[in-house]
JSON list of C-alpha atoms in Angstrom, two decimals:
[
{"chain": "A", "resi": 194, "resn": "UNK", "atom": "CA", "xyz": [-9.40, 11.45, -10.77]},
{"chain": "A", "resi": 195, "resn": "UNK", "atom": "CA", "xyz": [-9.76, 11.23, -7.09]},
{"chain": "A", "resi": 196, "resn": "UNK", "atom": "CA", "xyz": [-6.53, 12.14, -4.56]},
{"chain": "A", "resi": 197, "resn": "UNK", "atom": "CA", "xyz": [-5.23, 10.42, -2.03]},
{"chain": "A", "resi": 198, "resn": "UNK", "atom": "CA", "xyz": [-3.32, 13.77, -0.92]},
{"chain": "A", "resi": 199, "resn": "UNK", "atom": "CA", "xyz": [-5.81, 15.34, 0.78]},
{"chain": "A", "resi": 200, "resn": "UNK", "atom": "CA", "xyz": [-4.91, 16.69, 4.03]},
{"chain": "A", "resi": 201, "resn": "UNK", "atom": "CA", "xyz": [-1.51, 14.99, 3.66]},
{"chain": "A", "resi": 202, "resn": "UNK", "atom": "CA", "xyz": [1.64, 17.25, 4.55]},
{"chain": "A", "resi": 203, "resn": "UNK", "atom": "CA", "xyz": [3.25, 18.92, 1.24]},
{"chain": "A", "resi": 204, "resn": "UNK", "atom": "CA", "xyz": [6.00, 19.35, -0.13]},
{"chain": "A", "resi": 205, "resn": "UNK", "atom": "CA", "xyz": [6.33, 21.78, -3.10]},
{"chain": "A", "resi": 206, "resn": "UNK", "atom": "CA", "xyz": [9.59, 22.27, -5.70]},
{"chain": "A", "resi": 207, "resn": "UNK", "atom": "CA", "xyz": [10.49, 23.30, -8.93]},
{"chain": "A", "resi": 208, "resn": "UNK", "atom": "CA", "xyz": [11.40, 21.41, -11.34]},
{"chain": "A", "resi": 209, "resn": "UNK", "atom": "CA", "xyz": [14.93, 20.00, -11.70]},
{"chain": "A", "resi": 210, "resn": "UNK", "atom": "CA", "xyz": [15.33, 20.83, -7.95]},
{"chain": "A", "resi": 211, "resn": "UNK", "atom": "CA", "xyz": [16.03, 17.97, -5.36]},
{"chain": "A", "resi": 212, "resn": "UNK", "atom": "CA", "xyz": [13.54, 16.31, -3.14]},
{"chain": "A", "resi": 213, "resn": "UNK", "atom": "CA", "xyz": [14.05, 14.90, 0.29]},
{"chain": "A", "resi": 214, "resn": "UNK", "atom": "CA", "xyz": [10.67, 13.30, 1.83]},
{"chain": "A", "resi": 215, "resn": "UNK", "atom": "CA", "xyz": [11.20, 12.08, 5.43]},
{"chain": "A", "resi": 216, "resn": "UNK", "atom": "CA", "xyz": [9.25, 9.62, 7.36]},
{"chain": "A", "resi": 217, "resn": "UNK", "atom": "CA", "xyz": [9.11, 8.62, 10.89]},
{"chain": "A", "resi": 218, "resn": "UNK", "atom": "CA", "xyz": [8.72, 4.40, 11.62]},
{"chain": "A", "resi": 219, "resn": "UNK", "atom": "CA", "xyz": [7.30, 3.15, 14.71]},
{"chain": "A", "resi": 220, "resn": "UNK", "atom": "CA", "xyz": [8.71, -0.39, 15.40]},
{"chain": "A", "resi": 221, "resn": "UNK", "atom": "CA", "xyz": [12.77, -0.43, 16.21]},
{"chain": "A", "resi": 222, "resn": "UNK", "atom": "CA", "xyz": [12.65, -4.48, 15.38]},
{"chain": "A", "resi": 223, "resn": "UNK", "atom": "CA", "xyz": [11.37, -3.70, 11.45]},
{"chain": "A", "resi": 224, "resn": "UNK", "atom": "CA", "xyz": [13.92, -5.21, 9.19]},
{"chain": "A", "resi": 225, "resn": "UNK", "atom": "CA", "xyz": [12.81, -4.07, 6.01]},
{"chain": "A", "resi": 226, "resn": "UNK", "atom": "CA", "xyz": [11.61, -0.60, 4.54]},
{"chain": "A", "resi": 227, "resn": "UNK", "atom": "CA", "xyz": [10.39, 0.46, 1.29]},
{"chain": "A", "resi": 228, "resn": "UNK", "atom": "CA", "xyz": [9.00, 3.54, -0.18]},
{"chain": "A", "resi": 229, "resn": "UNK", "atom": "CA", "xyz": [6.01, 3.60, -2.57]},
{"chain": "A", "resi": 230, "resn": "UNK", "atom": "CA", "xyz": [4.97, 5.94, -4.54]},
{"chain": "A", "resi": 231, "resn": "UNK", "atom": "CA", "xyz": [1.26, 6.40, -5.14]},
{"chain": "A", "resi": 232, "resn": "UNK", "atom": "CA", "xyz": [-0.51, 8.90, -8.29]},
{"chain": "A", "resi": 233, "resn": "UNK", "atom": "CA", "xyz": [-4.44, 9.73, -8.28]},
{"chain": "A", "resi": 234, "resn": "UNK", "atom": "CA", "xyz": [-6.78, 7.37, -9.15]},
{"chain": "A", "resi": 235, "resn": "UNK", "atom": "CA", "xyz": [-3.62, 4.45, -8.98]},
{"chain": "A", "resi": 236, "resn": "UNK", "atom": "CA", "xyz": [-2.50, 1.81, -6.24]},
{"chain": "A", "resi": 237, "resn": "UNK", "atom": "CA", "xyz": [0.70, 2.66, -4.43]},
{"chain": "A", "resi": 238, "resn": "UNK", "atom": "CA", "xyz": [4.20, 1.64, -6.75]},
{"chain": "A", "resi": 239, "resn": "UNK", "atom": "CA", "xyz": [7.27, 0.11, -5.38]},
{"chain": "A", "resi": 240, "resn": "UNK", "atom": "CA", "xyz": [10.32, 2.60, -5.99]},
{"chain": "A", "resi": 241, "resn": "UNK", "atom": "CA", "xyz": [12.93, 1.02, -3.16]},
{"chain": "A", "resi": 242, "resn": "UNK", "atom": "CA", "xyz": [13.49, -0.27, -0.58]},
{"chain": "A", "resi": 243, "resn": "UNK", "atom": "CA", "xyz": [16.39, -1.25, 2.32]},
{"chain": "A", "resi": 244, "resn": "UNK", "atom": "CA", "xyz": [16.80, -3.04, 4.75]},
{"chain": "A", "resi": 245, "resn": "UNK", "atom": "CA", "xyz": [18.10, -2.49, 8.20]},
{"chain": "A", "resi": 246, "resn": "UNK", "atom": "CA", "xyz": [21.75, -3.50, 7.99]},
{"chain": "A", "resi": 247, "resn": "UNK", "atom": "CA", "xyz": [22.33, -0.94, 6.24]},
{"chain": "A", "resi": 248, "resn": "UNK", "atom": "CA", "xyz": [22.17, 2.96, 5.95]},
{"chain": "A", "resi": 249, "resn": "UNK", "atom": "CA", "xyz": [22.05, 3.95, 2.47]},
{"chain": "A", "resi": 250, "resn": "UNK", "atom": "CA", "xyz": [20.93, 2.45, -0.79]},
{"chain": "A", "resi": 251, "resn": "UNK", "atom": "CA", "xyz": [21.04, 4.34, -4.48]},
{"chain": "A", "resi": 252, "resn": "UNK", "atom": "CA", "xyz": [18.62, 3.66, -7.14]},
{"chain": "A", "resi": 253, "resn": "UNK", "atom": "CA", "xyz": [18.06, 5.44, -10.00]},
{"chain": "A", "resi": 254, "resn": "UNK", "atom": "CA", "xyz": [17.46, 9.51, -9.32]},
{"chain": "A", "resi": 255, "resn": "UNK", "atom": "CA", "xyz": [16.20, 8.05, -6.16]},
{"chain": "A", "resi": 256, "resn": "UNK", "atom": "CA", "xyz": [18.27, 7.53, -2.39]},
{"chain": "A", "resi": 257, "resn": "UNK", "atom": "CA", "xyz": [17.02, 6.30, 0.60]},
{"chain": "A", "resi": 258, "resn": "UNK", "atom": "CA", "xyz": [19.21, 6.98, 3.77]},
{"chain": "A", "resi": 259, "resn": "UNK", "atom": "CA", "xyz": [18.16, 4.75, 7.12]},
{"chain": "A", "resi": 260, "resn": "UNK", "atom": "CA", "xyz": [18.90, 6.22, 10.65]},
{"chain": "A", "resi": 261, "resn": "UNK", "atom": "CA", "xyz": [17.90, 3.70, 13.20]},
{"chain": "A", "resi": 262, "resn": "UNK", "atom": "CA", "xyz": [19.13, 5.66, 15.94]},
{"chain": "A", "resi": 263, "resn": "UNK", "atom": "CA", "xyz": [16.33, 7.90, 15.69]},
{"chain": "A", "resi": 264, "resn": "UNK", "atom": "CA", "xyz": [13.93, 5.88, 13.53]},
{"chain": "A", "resi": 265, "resn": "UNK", "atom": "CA", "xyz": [14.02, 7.94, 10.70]},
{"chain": "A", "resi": 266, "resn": "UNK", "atom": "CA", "xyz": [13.76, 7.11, 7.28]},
{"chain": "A", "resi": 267, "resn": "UNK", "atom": "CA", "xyz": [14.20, 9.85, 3.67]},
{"chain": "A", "resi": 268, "resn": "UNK", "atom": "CA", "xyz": [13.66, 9.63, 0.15]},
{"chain": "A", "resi": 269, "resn": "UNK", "atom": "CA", "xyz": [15.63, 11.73, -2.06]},
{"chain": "A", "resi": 270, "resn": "UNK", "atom": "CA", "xyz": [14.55, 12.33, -5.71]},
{"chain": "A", "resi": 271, "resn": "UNK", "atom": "CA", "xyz": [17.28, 14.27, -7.36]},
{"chain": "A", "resi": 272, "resn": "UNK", "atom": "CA", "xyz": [15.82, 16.69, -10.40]},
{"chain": "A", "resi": 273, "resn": "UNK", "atom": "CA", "xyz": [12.86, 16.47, -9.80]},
{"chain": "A", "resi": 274, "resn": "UNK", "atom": "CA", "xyz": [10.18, 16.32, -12.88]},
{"chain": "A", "resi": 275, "resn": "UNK", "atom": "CA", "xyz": [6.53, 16.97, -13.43]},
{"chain": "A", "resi": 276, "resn": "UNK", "atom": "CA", "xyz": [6.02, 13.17, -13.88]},
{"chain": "A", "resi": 277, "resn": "UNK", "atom": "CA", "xyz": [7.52, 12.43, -10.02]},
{"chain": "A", "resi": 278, "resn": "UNK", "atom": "CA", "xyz": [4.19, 14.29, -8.64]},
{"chain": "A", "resi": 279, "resn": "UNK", "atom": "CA", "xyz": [2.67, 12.24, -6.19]},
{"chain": "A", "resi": 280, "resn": "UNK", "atom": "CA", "xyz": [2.01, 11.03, -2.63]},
{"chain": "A", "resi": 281, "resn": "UNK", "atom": "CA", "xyz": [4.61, 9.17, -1.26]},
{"chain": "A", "resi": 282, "resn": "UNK", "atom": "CA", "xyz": [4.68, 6.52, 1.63]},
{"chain": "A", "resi": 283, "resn": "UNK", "atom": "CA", "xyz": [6.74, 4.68, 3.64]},
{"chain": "A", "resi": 284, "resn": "UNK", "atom": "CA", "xyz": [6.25, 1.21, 4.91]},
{"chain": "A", "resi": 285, "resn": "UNK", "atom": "CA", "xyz": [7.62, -0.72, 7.19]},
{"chain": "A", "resi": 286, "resn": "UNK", "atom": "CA", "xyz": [8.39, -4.81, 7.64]},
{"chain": "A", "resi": 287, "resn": "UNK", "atom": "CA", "xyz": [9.57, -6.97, 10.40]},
{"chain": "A", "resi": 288, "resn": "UNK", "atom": "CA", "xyz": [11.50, -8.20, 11.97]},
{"chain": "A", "resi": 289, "resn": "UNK", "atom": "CA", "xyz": [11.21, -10.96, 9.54]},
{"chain": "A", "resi": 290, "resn": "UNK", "atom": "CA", "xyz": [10.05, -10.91, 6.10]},
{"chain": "A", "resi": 291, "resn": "UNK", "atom": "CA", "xyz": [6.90, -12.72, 7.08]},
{"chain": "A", "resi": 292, "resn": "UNK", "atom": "CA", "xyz": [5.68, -9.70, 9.02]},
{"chain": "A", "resi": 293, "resn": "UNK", "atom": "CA", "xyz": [3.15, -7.57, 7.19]},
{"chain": "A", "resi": 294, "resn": "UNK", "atom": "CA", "xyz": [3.45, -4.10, 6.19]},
{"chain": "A", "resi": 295, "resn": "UNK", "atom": "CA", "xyz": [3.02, -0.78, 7.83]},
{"chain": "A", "resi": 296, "resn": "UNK", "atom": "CA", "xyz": [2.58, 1.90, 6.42]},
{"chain": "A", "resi": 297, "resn": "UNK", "atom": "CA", "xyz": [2.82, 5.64, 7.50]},
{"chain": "A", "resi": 298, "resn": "UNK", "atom": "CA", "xyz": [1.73, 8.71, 6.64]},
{"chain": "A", "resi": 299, "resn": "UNK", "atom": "CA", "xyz": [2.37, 9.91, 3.52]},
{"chain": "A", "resi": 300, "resn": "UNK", "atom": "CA", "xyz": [3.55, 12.97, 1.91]},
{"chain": "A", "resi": 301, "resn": "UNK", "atom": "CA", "xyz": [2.25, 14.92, -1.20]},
{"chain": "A", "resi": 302, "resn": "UNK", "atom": "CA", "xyz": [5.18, 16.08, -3.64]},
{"chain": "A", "resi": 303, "resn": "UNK", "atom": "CA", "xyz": [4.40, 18.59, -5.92]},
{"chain": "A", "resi": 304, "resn": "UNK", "atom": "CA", "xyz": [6.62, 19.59, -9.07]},
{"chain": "A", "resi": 305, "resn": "UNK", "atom": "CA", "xyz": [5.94, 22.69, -10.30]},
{"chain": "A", "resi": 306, "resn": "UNK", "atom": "CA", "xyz": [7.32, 23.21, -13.82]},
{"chain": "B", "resi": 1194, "resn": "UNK", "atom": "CA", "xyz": [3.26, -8.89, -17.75]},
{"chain": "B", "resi": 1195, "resn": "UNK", "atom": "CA", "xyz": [0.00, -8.48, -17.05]},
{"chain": "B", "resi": 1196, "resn": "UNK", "atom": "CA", "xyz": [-0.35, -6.16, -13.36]},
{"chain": "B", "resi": 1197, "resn": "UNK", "atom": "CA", "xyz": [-3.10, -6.98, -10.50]},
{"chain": "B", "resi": 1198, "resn": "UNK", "atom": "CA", "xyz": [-6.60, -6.13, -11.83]},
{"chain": "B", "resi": 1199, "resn": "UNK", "atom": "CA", "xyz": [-9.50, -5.05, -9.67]},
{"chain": "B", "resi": 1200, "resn": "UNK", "atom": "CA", "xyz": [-13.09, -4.54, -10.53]},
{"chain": "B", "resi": 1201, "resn": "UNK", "atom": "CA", "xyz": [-15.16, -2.69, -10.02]},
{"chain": "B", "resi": 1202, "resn": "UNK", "atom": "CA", "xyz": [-13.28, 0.44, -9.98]},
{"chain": "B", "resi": 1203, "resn": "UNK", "atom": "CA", "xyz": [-16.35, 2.72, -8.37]},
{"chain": "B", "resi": 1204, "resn": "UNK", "atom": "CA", "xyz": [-19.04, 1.98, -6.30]},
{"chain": "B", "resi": 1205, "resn": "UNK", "atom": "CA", "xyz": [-21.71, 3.74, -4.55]},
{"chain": "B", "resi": 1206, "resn": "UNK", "atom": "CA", "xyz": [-23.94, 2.44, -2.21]},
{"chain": "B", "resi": 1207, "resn": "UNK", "atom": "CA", "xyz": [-26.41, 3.21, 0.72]},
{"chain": "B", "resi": 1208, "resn": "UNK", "atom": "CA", "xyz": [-25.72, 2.41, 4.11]},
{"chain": "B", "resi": 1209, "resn": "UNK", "atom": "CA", "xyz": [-25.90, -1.47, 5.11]},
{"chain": "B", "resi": 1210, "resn": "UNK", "atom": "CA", "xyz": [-26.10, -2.18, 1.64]},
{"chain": "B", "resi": 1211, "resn": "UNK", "atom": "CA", "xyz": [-23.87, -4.64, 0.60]},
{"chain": "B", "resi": 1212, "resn": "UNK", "atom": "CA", "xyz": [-21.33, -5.01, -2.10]},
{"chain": "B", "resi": 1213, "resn": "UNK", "atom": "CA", "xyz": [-18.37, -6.79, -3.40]},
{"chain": "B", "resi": 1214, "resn": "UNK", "atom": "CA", "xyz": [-15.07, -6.79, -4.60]},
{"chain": "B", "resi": 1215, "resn": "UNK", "atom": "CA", "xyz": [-12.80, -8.77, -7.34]},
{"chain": "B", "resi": 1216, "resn": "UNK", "atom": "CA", "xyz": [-9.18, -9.56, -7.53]},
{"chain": "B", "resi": 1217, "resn": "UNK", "atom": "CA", "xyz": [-6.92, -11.30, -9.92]},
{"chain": "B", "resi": 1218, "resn": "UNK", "atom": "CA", "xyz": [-3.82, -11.43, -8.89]},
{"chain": "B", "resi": 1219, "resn": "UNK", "atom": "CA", "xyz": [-0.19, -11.20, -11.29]},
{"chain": "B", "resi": 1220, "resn": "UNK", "atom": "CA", "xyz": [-0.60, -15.02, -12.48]},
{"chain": "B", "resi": 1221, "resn": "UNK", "atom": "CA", "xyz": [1.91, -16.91, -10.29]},
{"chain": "B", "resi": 1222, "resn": "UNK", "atom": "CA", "xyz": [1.61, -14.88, -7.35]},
{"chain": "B", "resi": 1223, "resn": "UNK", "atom": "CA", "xyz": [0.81, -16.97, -4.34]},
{"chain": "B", "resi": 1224, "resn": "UNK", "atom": "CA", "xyz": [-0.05, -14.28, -1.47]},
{"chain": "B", "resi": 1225, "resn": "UNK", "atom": "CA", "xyz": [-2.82, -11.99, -1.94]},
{"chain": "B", "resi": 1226, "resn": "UNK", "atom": "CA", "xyz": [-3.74, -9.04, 0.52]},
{"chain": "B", "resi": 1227, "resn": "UNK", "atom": "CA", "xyz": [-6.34, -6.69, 0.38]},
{"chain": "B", "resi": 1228, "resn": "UNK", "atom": "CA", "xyz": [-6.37, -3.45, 1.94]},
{"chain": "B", "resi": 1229, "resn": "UNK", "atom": "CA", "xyz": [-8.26, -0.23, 2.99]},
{"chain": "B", "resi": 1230, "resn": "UNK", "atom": "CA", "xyz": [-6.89, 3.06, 2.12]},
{"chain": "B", "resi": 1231, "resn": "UNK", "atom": "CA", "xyz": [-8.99, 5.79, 3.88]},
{"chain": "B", "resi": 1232, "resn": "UNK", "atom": "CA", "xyz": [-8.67, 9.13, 2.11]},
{"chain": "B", "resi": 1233, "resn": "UNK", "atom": "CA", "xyz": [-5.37, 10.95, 3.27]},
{"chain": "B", "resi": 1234, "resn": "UNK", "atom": "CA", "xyz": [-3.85, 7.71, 4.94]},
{"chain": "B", "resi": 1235, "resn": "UNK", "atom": "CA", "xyz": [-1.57, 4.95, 4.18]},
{"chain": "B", "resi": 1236, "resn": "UNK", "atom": "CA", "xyz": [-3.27, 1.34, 3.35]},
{"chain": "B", "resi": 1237, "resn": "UNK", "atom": "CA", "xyz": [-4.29, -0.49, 6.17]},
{"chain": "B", "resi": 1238, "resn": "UNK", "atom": "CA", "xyz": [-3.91, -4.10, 5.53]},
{"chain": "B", "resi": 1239, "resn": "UNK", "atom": "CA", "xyz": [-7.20, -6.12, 6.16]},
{"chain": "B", "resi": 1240, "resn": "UNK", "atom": "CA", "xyz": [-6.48, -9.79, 4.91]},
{"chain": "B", "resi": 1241, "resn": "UNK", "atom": "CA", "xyz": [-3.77, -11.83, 3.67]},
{"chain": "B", "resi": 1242, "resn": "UNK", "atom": "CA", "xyz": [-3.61, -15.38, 1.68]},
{"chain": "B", "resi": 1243, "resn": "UNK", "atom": "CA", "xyz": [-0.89, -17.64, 0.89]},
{"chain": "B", "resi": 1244, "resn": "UNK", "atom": "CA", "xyz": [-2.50, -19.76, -2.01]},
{"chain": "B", "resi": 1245, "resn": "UNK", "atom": "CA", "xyz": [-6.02, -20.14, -0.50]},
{"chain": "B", "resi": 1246, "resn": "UNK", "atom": "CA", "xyz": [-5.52, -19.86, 2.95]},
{"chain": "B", "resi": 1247, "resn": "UNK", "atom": "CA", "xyz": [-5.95, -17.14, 5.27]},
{"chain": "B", "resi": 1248, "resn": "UNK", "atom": "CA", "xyz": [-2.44, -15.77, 6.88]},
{"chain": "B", "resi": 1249, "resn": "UNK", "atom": "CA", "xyz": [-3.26, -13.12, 8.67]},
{"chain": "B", "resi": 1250, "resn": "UNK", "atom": "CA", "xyz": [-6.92, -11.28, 9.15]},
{"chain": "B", "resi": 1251, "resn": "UNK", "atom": "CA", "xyz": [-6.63, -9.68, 12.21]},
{"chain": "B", "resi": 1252, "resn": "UNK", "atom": "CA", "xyz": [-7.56, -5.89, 11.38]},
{"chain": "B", "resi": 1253, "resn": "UNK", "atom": "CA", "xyz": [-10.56, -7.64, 9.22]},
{"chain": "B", "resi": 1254, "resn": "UNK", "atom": "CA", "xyz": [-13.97, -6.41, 10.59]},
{"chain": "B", "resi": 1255, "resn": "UNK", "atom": "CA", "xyz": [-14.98, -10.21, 10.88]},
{"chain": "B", "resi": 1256, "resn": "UNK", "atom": "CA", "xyz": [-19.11, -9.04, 12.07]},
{"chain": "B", "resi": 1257, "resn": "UNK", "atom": "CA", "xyz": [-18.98, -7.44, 8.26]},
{"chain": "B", "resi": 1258, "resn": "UNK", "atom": "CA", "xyz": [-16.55, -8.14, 6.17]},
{"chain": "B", "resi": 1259, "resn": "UNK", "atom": "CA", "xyz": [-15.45, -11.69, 4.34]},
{"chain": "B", "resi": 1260, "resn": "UNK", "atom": "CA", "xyz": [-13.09, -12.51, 2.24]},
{"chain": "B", "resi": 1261, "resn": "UNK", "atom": "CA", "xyz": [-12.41, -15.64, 0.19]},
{"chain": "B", "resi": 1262, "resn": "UNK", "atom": "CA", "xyz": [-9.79, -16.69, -2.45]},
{"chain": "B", "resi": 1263, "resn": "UNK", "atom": "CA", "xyz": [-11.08, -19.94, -2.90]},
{"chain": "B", "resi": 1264, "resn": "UNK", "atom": "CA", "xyz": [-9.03, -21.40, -5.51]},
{"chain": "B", "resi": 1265, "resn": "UNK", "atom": "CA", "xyz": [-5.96, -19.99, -4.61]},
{"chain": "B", "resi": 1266, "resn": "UNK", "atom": "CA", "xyz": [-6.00, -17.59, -7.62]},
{"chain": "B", "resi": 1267, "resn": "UNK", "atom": "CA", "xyz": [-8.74, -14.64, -7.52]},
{"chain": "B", "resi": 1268, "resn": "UNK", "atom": "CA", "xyz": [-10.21, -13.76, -4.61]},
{"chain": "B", "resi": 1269, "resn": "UNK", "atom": "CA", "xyz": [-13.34, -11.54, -3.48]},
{"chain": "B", "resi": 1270, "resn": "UNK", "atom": "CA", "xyz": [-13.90, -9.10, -0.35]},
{"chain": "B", "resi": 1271, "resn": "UNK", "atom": "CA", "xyz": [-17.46, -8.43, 0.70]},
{"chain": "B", "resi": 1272, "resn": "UNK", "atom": "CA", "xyz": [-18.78, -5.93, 3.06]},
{"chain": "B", "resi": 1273, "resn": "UNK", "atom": "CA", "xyz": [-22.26, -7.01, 4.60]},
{"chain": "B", "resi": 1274, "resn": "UNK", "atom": "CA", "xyz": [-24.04, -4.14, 5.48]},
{"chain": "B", "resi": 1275, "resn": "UNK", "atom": "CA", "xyz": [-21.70, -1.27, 5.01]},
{"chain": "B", "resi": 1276, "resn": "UNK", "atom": "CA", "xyz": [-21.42, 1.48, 7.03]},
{"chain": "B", "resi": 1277, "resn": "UNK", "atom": "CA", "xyz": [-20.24, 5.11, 6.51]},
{"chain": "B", "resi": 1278, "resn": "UNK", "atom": "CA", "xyz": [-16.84, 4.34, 7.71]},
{"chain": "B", "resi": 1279, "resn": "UNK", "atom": "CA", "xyz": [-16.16, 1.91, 5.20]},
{"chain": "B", "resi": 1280, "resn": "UNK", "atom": "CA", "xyz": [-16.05, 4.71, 2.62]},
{"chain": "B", "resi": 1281, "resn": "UNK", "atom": "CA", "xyz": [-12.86, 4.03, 1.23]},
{"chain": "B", "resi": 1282, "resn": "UNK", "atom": "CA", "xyz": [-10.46, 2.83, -1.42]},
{"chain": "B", "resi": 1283, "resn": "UNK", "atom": "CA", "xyz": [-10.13, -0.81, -1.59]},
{"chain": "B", "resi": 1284, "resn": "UNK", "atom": "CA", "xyz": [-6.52, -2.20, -2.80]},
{"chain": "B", "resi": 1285, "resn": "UNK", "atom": "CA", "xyz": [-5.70, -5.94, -3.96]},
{"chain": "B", "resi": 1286, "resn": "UNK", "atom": "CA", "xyz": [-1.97, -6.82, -3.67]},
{"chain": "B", "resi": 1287, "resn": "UNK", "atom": "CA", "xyz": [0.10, -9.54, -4.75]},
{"chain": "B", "resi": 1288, "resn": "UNK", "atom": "CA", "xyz": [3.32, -10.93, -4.23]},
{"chain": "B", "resi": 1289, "resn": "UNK", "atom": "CA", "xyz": [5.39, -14.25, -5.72]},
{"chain": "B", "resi": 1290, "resn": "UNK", "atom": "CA", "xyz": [5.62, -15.44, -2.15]},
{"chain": "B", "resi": 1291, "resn": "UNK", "atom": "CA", "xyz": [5.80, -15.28, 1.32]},
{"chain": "B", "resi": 1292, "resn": "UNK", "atom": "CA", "xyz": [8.84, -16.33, 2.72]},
{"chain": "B", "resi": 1293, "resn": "UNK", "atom": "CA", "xyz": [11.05, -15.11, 5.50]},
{"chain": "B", "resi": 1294, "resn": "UNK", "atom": "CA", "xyz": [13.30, -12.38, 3.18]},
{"chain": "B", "resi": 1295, "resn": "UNK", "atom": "CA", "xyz": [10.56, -9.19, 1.83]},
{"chain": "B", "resi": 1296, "resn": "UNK", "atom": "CA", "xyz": [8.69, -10.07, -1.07]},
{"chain": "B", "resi": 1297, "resn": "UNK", "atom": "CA", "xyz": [7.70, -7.32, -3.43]},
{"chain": "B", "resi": 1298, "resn": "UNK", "atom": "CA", "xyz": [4.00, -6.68, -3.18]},
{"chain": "B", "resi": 1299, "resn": "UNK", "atom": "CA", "xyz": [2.12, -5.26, -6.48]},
{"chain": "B", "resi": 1300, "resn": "UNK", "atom": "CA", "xyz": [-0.92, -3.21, -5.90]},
{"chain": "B", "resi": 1301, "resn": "UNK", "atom": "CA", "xyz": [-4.40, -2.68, -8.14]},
{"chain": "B", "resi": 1302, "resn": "UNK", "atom": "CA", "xyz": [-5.77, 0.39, -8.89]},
{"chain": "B", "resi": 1303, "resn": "UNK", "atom": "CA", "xyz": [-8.13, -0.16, -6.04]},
{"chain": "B", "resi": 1304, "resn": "UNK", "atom": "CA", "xyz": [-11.59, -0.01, -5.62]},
{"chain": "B", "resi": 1305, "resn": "UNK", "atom": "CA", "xyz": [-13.11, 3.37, -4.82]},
{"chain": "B", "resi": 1306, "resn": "UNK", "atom": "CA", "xyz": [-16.03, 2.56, -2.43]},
{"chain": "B", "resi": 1307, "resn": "UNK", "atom": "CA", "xyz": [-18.79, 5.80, -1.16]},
{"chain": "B", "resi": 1308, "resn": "UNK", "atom": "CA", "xyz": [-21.46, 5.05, 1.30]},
{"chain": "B", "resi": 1309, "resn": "UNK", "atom": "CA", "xyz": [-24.01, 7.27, 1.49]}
]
């Protein structure tokens, strides 16, 4: 299938290993943020989000930490698998929910097994 | 439940060619958007409906490209003629609705689109 990865910064870990992906966001008035993660050959998948009021937010395996002082956004995957091998992107929303999203540039993890 | 589905999934076409693109959205969903995703970049958003009007189309290439979602349900993107730079994946989105707290959007597989 085709990549989306191509020329995209890498990150590459071994399996069972954690995973921090960090991402950079442009407009200090964005309210909400969400990271998506996209395979080859598929549209981009919702995995969290958070919004700005806060700094932190746990999902399953997943974390994603929110510094607005610096406008700085991370995932973190904790053991990683084979299956989490993707490109990942962040987006950004806002200030209200009827702002569109943004998204930056994304990130190619690679699990190695 | 059924996710967004696209069609057609490839396409290949000369310069100013034209072509089109399908959408059904997750039944229910009353925003659509479509977007380009240029290889090695995030989506760009193009167009966005609530039901079957237009919200938003500024980044839409309005000399070449339409879109229409004319019942408020499916909706179509054309590109009239194509260029080079329009070599891209093509993404439908949908999302319950769009109100002033984030609504989840839920992407297609996208349309892969090469100009030659």
């Amino acid at each position: 299938g085709e990549s989306v990865g191509l020329h995209l910064p890498t990150l590459s870990v071994q399996e069972g290993d954690n995973s921090i992906i960090n991402c950079a966001y442009s407009n200090s008035a964005s309210d909400y943020f969400i990271w998506y993660k996209q395979e080859s050959g598929k549209g981009p998948q919702f995995i969290i989000d958070i919004r700005s009021n806060m700094d932190k937010r746990q999902g399953q395996r997943v974390t994603v930490l929110l510094n607005k002082t610096v406008k700085h956004l991370s995932l973190q995957i904790a053991a990683t698998q084979p299956g989490d091998s993707a490109v990942y992107f962040c987006a950004e929303s806002g200030p209200s929910g009827y702002s569109t999203l943004t998204f930056g540039k994304g990130t190619m993890l690679l699990v190695s097994p | 439940e059924a996710g967004v589905a696209q069609s057609p999934r490839y396409k290949i076409i000369e310069k100013r060619q034209s072509v089109a693109f399908w959408c059904n959205p997750i039944s229910g969903h009353a925003t659509l958007y479509w977007y380009q995703q240029i290889l090695g970049q995030g989506p760009k958003l193009l167009i966005q409906f609530q039901n079957n009007g237009v919200v938003d189309d500024s980044q839409l290439p309005k000399d070449r490209f339409s879109a229409e979602r004319l019942k408020g349900v499916d909706s179509t993107l054309k590109i009239q003629p194509a260029k080079l730079e329009d070599s891209a994946v093509y993404l439908c989105a949908s999302s319950l609705a769009w109100t002033q707290f984030y609504n989840e959007q839920f992407f297609g597989p996208g349309t892969r689109l090469t100009v030659l």
